[in-house]
Amino acid sequence: ENNEIAMRRILLITTLFVCAFAWAQTKSPQQMGGVYYAYPIESGFDKPQLQPVPKGYKPFYISHYGRHGSRWLTNDARYTWVNQHFDDDKNLTKLGKSVKKRLAKVWKNAKGNGGQLTALGARQHRGIARRMYKNFPQLFTSDAHLTAHSSTVNRCKVSMENFVDELKQLSNTIHLTPITQEEDMAWIAYTSPEEKAHENRTNVPLMISPERFIKALFIDPTKIDNPTRLLTEMHTIASDMQDVELNVSLYDLFTQEEMEAVYNKNNKSMTIVHGDLIENEGIPARSAISLWQHIETEADAASARGGVGADLRFGHDSNLYRLFTLMGIKLRGEEYNYMDEILPMAANLQMIFYRNAQGDVMVQLLHNEKSIGFKSWTS
């Protein structure tokens, strides 16, 4: 019964919300990193685009979910797996030897940091917090009702701590304690068993041969047992340089066609696993129900309580994407969604609640700080 109520509310709020992205003729190498694309802090997303508020409505509450900011690769083993292919100098071409030196610099920077937030990731969240306060300073008063929760994964915790610290420096907020606890994982970063099975059986092929790539690096390509994986992992390391702010580039290893092939593979895989496709049979959406119910419950409480405030949540790209899917927010690409536009590092959804003198409530949704429209919030 609770699930049915939640679904009715979702339909009331988000029907016809469309976040339409135009395909640029040429994506930059950084953008083709997909989910590794660093949230822009100097241009683009740093200029929030709010729609005019309906006459008579004033903001009173923000419901927020943010992906952690820029990070290193998820674990150290991914770096060491790539590096081991360059141990045998006798099998390296001239380019291969150059790459070995570059990878050594990458590993020196990354060692022990697998999965952790980078300095850029911290700045991204401070920037989002700063702009949130600039847009809605009246919601962060000394008596505001404010909460902040994160996934137990450290990069999410540190993202939250930077966000909260920035708000505290800017405002009179005193009652805002960042909370990271295991019991919150049942909603803030939940993945259902059927979603895990769906992900495990999804295998999107790379629609290009790795032969050229491998031959450019290794004298005897037959010694490389998984050339496709090596190509895609090195693409990931190349993409992540923008997140760790290391002055090392690996983009020269790839042709434009190879870059596009990896980008398309990753977009397709993420869309199939977490997006809004008929063949998903509603699996990703159902996995987001507990998160939506938490959002709904806290928003209803804020509406009933009166006053001002915000509930801030910090989690992962997959959970945010599945929330979009459940809410019916249409994130369109040509065929599959573009992860650099939807889920860059520090991607976020902000639901801004407004109320008029009659007690009517409207919600403005911001995706990565850009408005995708208003809708009524009906109790």
Short mmCIF file of C-alpha atoms in Angstrom, two decimals:
data_model
loop_
_atom_site.label_atom_id
_atom_site.label_comp_id
_atom_site.label_asym_id
_atom_site.label_seq_id
_atom_site.Cartn_x
_atom_site.Cartn_y
_atom_site.Cartn_z
CA GLU A 1 0.00 0.00 0.00
CA ASN A 2 2.82 2.41 0.90
CA ASN A 3 4.47 1.71 -2.44
CA GLU A 4 1.24 2.53 -4.27
CA ILE A 5 0.92 5.85 -2.40
CA ALA A 6 4.53 6.68 -3.23
CA MET A 7 4.00 5.92 -6.90
CA ARG A 8 0.88 8.10 -7.05
CA ARG A 9 2.83 10.97 -5.50
CA ILE A 10 5.65 10.51 -7.96
CA LEU A 11 3.22 10.69 -10.88
CA LEU A 12 1.64 13.83 -9.49
CA ILE A 13 4.98 15.55 -9.09
CA THR A 14 7.02 14.55 -12.06
CA THR A 15 4.72 13.67 -14.94
CA LEU A 16 5.96 15.44 -18.06
CA PHE A 17 9.20 16.63 -16.46
CA VAL A 18 11.75 16.33 -19.24
CA CYS A 19 15.42 17.10 -19.02
CA ALA A 20 16.35 17.27 -22.71
CA PHE A 21 20.00 17.25 -23.62
CA ALA A 22 21.19 18.24 -27.08
CA TRP A 23 23.97 16.13 -28.51
CA ALA A 24 27.01 18.27 -29.22
CA GLN A 25 28.63 17.51 -32.54
CA THR A 26 31.94 16.85 -30.80
CA LYS A 27 32.42 15.72 -27.24
CA SER A 28 35.70 16.67 -25.58
CA PRO A 29 37.96 13.88 -24.32
CA GLN A 30 37.05 14.91 -20.78
CA GLN A 31 33.33 14.64 -21.49
CA MET A 32 33.84 11.20 -23.01
CA GLY A 33 34.93 10.11 -19.55
CA GLY A 34 31.18 9.85 -18.82
CA VAL A 35 30.68 9.40 -15.08
CA TYR A 36 34.32 10.51 -14.63
CA TYR A 37 33.57 13.91 -16.11
CA ALA A 38 34.49 16.47 -13.46
CA TYR A 39 31.60 18.71 -12.40
CA PRO A 40 32.55 22.10 -13.88
CA ILE A 41 33.26 24.67 -11.19
CA GLU A 42 34.44 27.55 -13.37
CA SER A 43 31.78 27.45 -16.11
CA GLY A 44 28.58 25.68 -17.03
CA PHE A 45 27.06 24.21 -13.87
CA ASP A 46 28.44 27.05 -11.73
CA LYS A 47 25.67 29.27 -13.12
CA PRO A 48 22.40 27.91 -11.67
CA GLN A 49 19.43 28.37 -13.96
CA LEU A 50 16.28 28.90 -11.92
CA GLN A 51 12.87 29.51 -13.44
CA PRO A 52 10.77 32.45 -12.25
CA VAL A 53 8.76 31.55 -9.16
CA PRO A 54 4.96 31.67 -9.51
CA LYS A 55 3.49 34.83 -7.98
CA GLY A 56 2.88 34.61 -4.25
CA TYR A 57 5.12 31.59 -3.61
CA LYS A 58 8.14 31.68 -1.30
CA PRO A 59 10.78 28.95 -0.76
CA PHE A 60 10.73 27.11 2.56
CA TYR A 61 12.50 23.79 2.07
CA ILE A 62 15.12 21.96 -0.03
CA SER A 63 15.29 18.20 -0.54
CA HIS A 64 18.69 17.28 -2.00
CA TYR A 65 20.56 14.21 -3.22
CA GLY A 66 24.14 14.59 -4.42
CA ARG A 67 26.67 12.18 -5.85
CA HIS A 68 30.09 12.29 -4.24
CA GLY A 69 32.62 14.54 -5.94
CA SER A 70 35.65 13.70 -8.04
CA ARG A 71 37.65 10.67 -6.89
CA TRP A 72 40.45 8.33 -7.80
CA LEU A 73 39.54 4.98 -9.42
CA THR A 74 37.46 2.83 -7.08
CA ASN A 75 40.39 0.75 -5.79
CA ASP A 76 44.16 0.48 -6.05
CA ALA A 77 43.94 -2.94 -7.72
CA ARG A 78 42.65 -1.36 -10.92
CA TYR A 79 45.87 0.63 -11.27
CA THR A 80 48.15 -2.31 -10.45
CA TRP A 81 46.31 -4.54 -12.92
CA VAL A 82 47.03 -2.05 -15.73
CA ASN A 83 50.63 -1.43 -14.65
CA GLN A 84 51.58 -5.10 -14.62
CA HIS A 85 51.14 -5.20 -18.40
CA PHE A 86 54.11 -2.84 -18.71
CA ASP A 87 56.53 -4.80 -16.50
CA ASP A 88 58.33 -6.44 -19.42
CA ASP A 89 60.36 -3.70 -21.09
CA LYS A 90 61.33 -6.06 -23.90
CA ASN A 91 57.70 -6.21 -25.02
CA LEU A 92 57.14 -2.46 -25.05
CA THR A 93 57.17 -0.28 -28.13
CA LYS A 94 58.59 3.23 -27.91
CA LEU A 95 55.09 4.49 -27.10
CA GLY A 96 54.66 1.68 -24.61
CA LYS A 97 57.80 2.78 -22.74
CA SER A 98 56.51 6.34 -22.65
CA VAL A 99 53.20 5.12 -21.26
CA LYS A 100 54.99 3.07 -18.60
CA LYS A 101 56.67 6.24 -17.30
CA ARG A 102 53.37 8.11 -17.30
CA LEU A 103 51.60 5.29 -15.47
CA ALA A 104 54.34 5.34 -12.84
CA LYS A 105 53.46 8.99 -12.11
CA VAL A 106 49.78 8.11 -12.00
CA TRP A 107 50.41 5.28 -9.55
CA LYS A 108 52.60 7.43 -7.31
CA ASN A 109 49.69 9.85 -7.02
CA ALA A 110 47.01 7.17 -6.65
CA LYS A 111 48.65 4.62 -4.36
CA GLY A 112 46.58 4.20 -1.20
CA ASN A 113 43.88 6.56 -2.49
CA GLY A 114 41.65 4.12 -4.38
CA GLY A 115 38.01 5.20 -4.03
CA GLN A 116 38.82 8.36 -2.06
CA LEU A 117 37.62 11.90 -2.71
CA THR A 118 40.13 14.23 -4.34
CA ALA A 119 40.73 17.88 -3.49
CA LEU A 120 38.70 18.80 -6.57
CA GLY A 121 35.82 16.66 -5.30
CA ALA A 122 35.80 18.63 -2.06
CA ARG A 123 35.80 21.94 -3.93
CA GLN A 124 32.92 20.81 -6.12
CA HIS A 125 30.68 20.24 -3.11
CA ARG A 126 31.73 23.48 -1.48
CA GLY A 127 30.80 25.27 -4.68
CA ILE A 128 27.36 23.64 -4.86
CA ALA A 129 26.75 24.49 -1.20
CA ARG A 130 27.83 28.08 -1.78
CA ARG A 131 25.47 28.50 -4.71
CA MET A 132 22.62 26.84 -2.81
CA TYR A 133 23.10 29.34 0.01
CA LYS A 134 23.38 32.25 -2.43
CA ASN A 135 20.06 31.29 -4.05
CA PHE A 136 18.18 30.48 -0.84
CA PRO A 137 19.86 32.19 2.15
CA GLN A 138 16.52 32.47 3.96
CA LEU A 139 16.46 28.66 4.43
CA PHE A 140 19.68 28.50 6.45
CA THR A 141 18.83 30.46 9.58
CA SER A 142 19.80 29.72 13.17
CA ASP A 143 16.43 28.04 13.79
CA ALA A 144 16.17 26.16 10.48
CA HIS A 145 15.46 22.41 10.57
CA LEU A 146 18.47 20.93 8.75
CA THR A 147 19.80 17.40 8.32
CA ALA A 148 22.71 15.87 6.40
CA HIS A 149 23.19 12.13 5.80
CA SER A 150 25.70 10.24 3.68
CA SER A 151 26.48 6.77 2.45
CA THR A 152 29.02 4.99 4.64
CA VAL A 153 31.49 5.04 1.73
CA ASN A 154 34.17 7.54 2.74
CA ARG A 155 34.09 9.67 -0.43
CA CYS A 156 30.41 10.37 0.23
CA LYS A 157 31.08 11.17 3.89
CA VAL A 158 33.86 13.61 3.03
CA SER A 159 31.72 15.20 0.29
CA MET A 160 29.00 15.81 2.88
CA GLU A 161 31.45 17.21 5.42
CA ASN A 162 32.77 19.75 2.92
CA PHE A 163 29.25 20.73 1.86
CA VAL A 164 28.10 21.19 5.46
CA ASP A 165 31.24 23.07 6.48
CA GLU A 166 30.77 25.52 3.61
CA LEU A 167 27.15 26.15 4.64
CA LYS A 168 28.19 26.75 8.24
CA GLN A 169 30.83 29.25 7.18
CA LEU A 170 28.32 31.18 5.09
CA SER A 171 25.24 31.13 7.31
CA ASN A 172 23.89 31.30 10.84
CA THR A 173 23.29 27.55 10.72
CA ILE A 174 24.20 25.90 14.00
CA HIS A 175 21.97 22.79 14.10
CA LEU A 176 23.48 20.83 11.23
CA THR A 177 25.45 17.74 12.18
CA PRO A 178 26.67 15.47 9.37
CA ILE A 179 25.54 11.89 9.98
CA THR A 180 26.99 8.70 8.50
CA GLN A 181 25.44 5.51 9.81
CA GLU A 182 24.95 1.98 8.55
CA GLU A 183 21.18 1.97 9.01
CA ASP A 184 20.80 4.75 6.42
CA MET A 185 22.20 2.49 3.70
CA ALA A 186 18.78 0.86 3.40
CA TRP A 187 17.57 3.97 1.60
CA ILE A 188 20.47 6.29 0.75
CA ALA A 189 22.44 3.70 -1.24
CA TYR A 190 20.14 0.70 -1.59
CA THR A 191 20.49 -1.79 -4.42
CA SER A 192 17.83 -4.49 -4.58
CA PRO A 193 18.73 -8.14 -5.23
CA GLU A 194 16.90 -8.03 -8.57
CA GLU A 195 18.85 -4.91 -9.55
CA LYS A 196 22.14 -6.62 -8.67
CA ALA A 197 21.16 -9.61 -10.81
CA HIS A 198 20.12 -7.28 -13.64
CA GLU A 199 23.51 -5.56 -13.51
CA ASN A 200 25.41 -8.86 -13.39
CA ARG A 201 23.73 -10.19 -16.53
CA THR A 202 24.22 -6.96 -18.49
CA ASN A 203 27.23 -7.17 -20.78
CA VAL A 204 27.58 -4.45 -23.38
CA PRO A 205 30.32 -5.18 -25.93
CA LEU A 206 32.92 -2.69 -27.09
CA MET A 207 32.00 -2.05 -30.72
CA ILE A 208 35.57 -1.69 -31.94
CA SER A 209 38.59 -3.98 -32.07
CA PRO A 210 41.36 -3.29 -29.53
CA GLU A 211 43.95 -4.58 -32.01
CA ARG A 212 45.35 -1.22 -33.14
CA PHE A 213 45.54 0.05 -29.56
CA ILE A 214 47.43 -3.01 -28.29
CA LYS A 215 49.85 -3.13 -31.23
CA ALA A 216 50.80 0.50 -30.61
CA LEU A 217 51.99 -0.38 -27.09
CA PHE A 218 53.29 -3.93 -27.24
CA ILE A 219 55.71 -5.68 -29.59
CA ASP A 220 53.98 -9.03 -29.07
CA PRO A 221 50.25 -8.33 -28.61
CA THR A 222 49.52 -12.04 -27.99
CA LYS A 223 51.02 -11.66 -24.50
CA ILE A 224 48.07 -9.46 -23.52
CA ASP A 225 45.34 -11.79 -22.32
CA ASN A 226 42.47 -9.28 -22.13
CA PRO A 227 43.11 -6.48 -24.62
CA THR A 228 39.57 -5.07 -24.50
CA ARG A 229 39.66 -4.69 -20.74
CA LEU A 230 43.11 -3.08 -20.92
CA LEU A 231 41.84 -0.54 -23.45
CA THR A 232 38.78 0.36 -21.38
CA GLU A 233 40.69 0.52 -18.07
CA MET A 234 43.33 2.77 -19.58
CA HIS A 235 40.55 4.95 -20.93
CA THR A 236 39.21 5.19 -17.39
CA ILE A 237 42.61 6.19 -16.01
CA ALA A 238 42.96 8.76 -18.79
CA SER A 239 39.52 10.15 -17.96
CA ASP A 240 40.26 10.31 -14.24
CA MET A 241 43.23 12.66 -14.65
CA GLN A 242 40.75 15.55 -14.70
CA ASP A 243 39.46 14.41 -11.30
CA VAL A 244 42.84 14.04 -9.59
CA GLU A 245 44.25 17.17 -11.31
CA LEU A 246 47.47 15.39 -12.27
CA ASN A 247 49.42 16.82 -15.17
CA VAL A 248 49.57 13.53 -17.06
CA SER A 249 47.70 12.83 -20.28
CA LEU A 250 46.97 9.49 -21.90
CA TYR A 251 44.53 10.72 -24.52
CA ASP A 252 47.15 10.42 -27.27
CA LEU A 253 46.90 6.62 -26.98
CA PHE A 254 43.39 6.54 -28.41
CA THR A 255 41.92 7.30 -31.79
CA GLN A 256 38.70 9.31 -31.91
CA GLU A 257 36.83 6.14 -32.88
CA GLU A 258 38.21 4.26 -29.86
CA MET A 259 37.28 7.10 -27.52
CA GLU A 260 33.75 7.20 -28.90
CA ALA A 261 33.42 3.41 -28.69
CA VAL A 262 34.28 3.35 -24.98
CA TYR A 263 32.04 6.36 -24.32
CA ASN A 264 29.10 4.73 -26.11
CA LYS A 265 29.65 1.39 -24.38
CA ASN A 266 29.61 3.05 -20.96
CA ASN A 267 26.55 5.18 -21.78
CA LYS A 268 24.65 2.15 -23.02
CA SER A 269 25.60 -0.01 -20.05
CA MET A 270 24.58 2.61 -17.48
CA THR A 271 21.30 3.30 -19.27
CA ILE A 272 20.42 -0.40 -19.49
CA VAL A 273 21.31 -1.07 -15.85
CA HIS A 274 19.87 2.05 -14.20
CA GLY A 275 17.82 3.99 -16.75
CA ASP A 276 14.28 4.13 -18.06
CA LEU A 277 14.02 1.41 -20.71
CA ILE A 278 11.11 -0.92 -21.38
CA GLU A 279 13.40 -3.93 -21.29
CA ASN A 280 14.37 -3.06 -17.70
CA GLU A 281 10.92 -4.26 -16.60
CA GLY A 282 10.92 -1.57 -13.88
CA ILE A 283 13.82 -3.12 -11.97
CA PRO A 284 15.93 0.06 -11.54
CA ALA A 285 12.88 2.11 -10.55
CA ARG A 286 11.83 -0.38 -7.89
CA SER A 287 15.32 -0.29 -6.42
CA ALA A 288 14.88 3.46 -5.77
CA ILE A 289 11.57 3.19 -3.88
CA SER A 290 13.11 3.29 -0.39
CA LEU A 291 15.04 6.45 -1.30
CA TRP A 292 11.93 8.09 -2.72
CA GLN A 293 9.89 7.16 0.35
CA HIS A 294 12.50 8.83 2.57
CA ILE A 295 12.42 11.94 0.39
CA GLU A 296 8.62 11.98 0.44
CA THR A 297 8.34 11.44 4.20
CA GLU A 298 10.81 14.20 5.03
CA ALA A 299 9.19 16.62 2.59
CA ASP A 300 5.74 15.98 4.06
CA ALA A 301 7.17 16.54 7.55
CA ALA A 302 8.74 19.82 6.44
CA SER A 303 5.44 20.97 4.94
CA ALA A 304 3.55 20.12 8.14
CA ARG A 305 6.20 21.50 10.48
CA GLY A 306 6.32 25.01 9.08
CA GLY A 307 9.41 27.16 9.22
CA VAL A 308 12.35 26.59 6.89
CA GLY A 309 14.99 23.95 6.38
CA ALA A 310 16.68 21.37 4.16
CA ASP A 311 17.45 17.65 4.07
CA LEU A 312 20.79 16.95 2.40
CA ARG A 313 21.82 13.48 1.20
CA PHE A 314 25.12 12.30 -0.27
CA GLY A 315 25.45 9.04 -2.15
CA HIS A 316 26.30 7.49 -5.49
CA ASP A 317 25.68 7.89 -9.21
CA SER A 318 23.72 4.64 -9.57
CA ASN A 319 21.27 5.57 -6.80
CA LEU A 320 20.75 9.04 -8.22
CA TYR A 321 20.19 7.66 -11.71
CA ARG A 322 17.64 5.12 -10.47
CA LEU A 323 15.87 7.90 -8.57
CA PHE A 324 15.53 9.82 -11.86
CA THR A 325 14.15 6.66 -13.44
CA LEU A 326 11.57 6.16 -10.68
CA MET A 327 10.52 9.81 -10.79
CA GLY A 328 9.98 9.72 -14.53
CA ILE A 329 12.50 12.46 -15.25
CA LYS A 330 13.37 11.94 -18.90
CA LEU A 331 17.08 12.23 -19.50
CA ARG A 332 17.39 11.91 -23.23
CA GLY A 333 20.30 11.23 -25.52
CA GLU A 334 20.22 10.13 -29.14
CA GLU A 335 19.84 6.49 -28.20
CA TYR A 336 21.20 6.13 -24.67
CA ASN A 337 21.69 8.72 -21.96
CA TYR A 338 24.92 10.73 -21.85
CA MET A 339 26.59 10.16 -18.51
CA ASP A 340 28.75 13.30 -18.63
CA GLU A 341 25.57 15.38 -18.74
CA ILE A 342 23.51 13.34 -16.31
CA LEU A 343 25.95 11.89 -13.78
CA PRO A 344 29.25 13.77 -13.72
CA MET A 345 31.17 13.71 -10.48
CA ALA A 346 29.10 15.65 -7.88
CA ALA A 347 25.88 15.35 -9.93
CA ASN A 348 22.85 16.42 -7.91
CA LEU A 349 19.09 16.72 -7.70
CA GLN A 350 17.61 19.60 -5.72
CA MET A 351 13.90 19.80 -5.05
CA ILE A 352 13.02 23.36 -4.01
CA PHE A 353 9.67 23.64 -2.18
CA TYR A 354 7.63 26.86 -2.30
CA ARG A 355 4.42 27.79 -0.46
CA ASN A 356 1.86 30.57 -0.88
CA ALA A 357 -0.39 32.26 1.67
CA GLN A 358 -3.12 29.67 1.07
CA GLY A 359 -0.76 26.83 1.97
CA ASP A 360 -0.41 25.48 -1.59
CA VAL A 361 2.97 23.90 -2.27
CA MET A 362 4.94 23.90 -5.52
CA VAL A 363 8.22 22.11 -6.24
CA GLN A 364 10.97 23.23 -8.61
CA LEU A 365 13.38 20.48 -9.63
CA LEU A 366 17.01 21.33 -10.34
CA HIS A 367 19.22 18.80 -12.08
CA ASN A 368 22.86 19.81 -11.69
CA GLU A 369 21.61 23.25 -10.63
CA LYS A 370 19.51 23.78 -13.75
CA SER A 371 15.73 23.97 -13.47
CA ILE A 372 13.63 21.34 -15.21
CA GLY A 373 10.31 22.82 -14.16
CA PHE A 374 7.65 23.29 -11.47
CA LYS A 375 4.95 20.93 -10.30
CA SER A 376 2.38 20.87 -7.48
CA TRP A 377 3.08 18.89 -4.33
CA THR A 378 -0.20 17.31 -3.29
CA SER A 379 -0.66 15.76 0.14
#
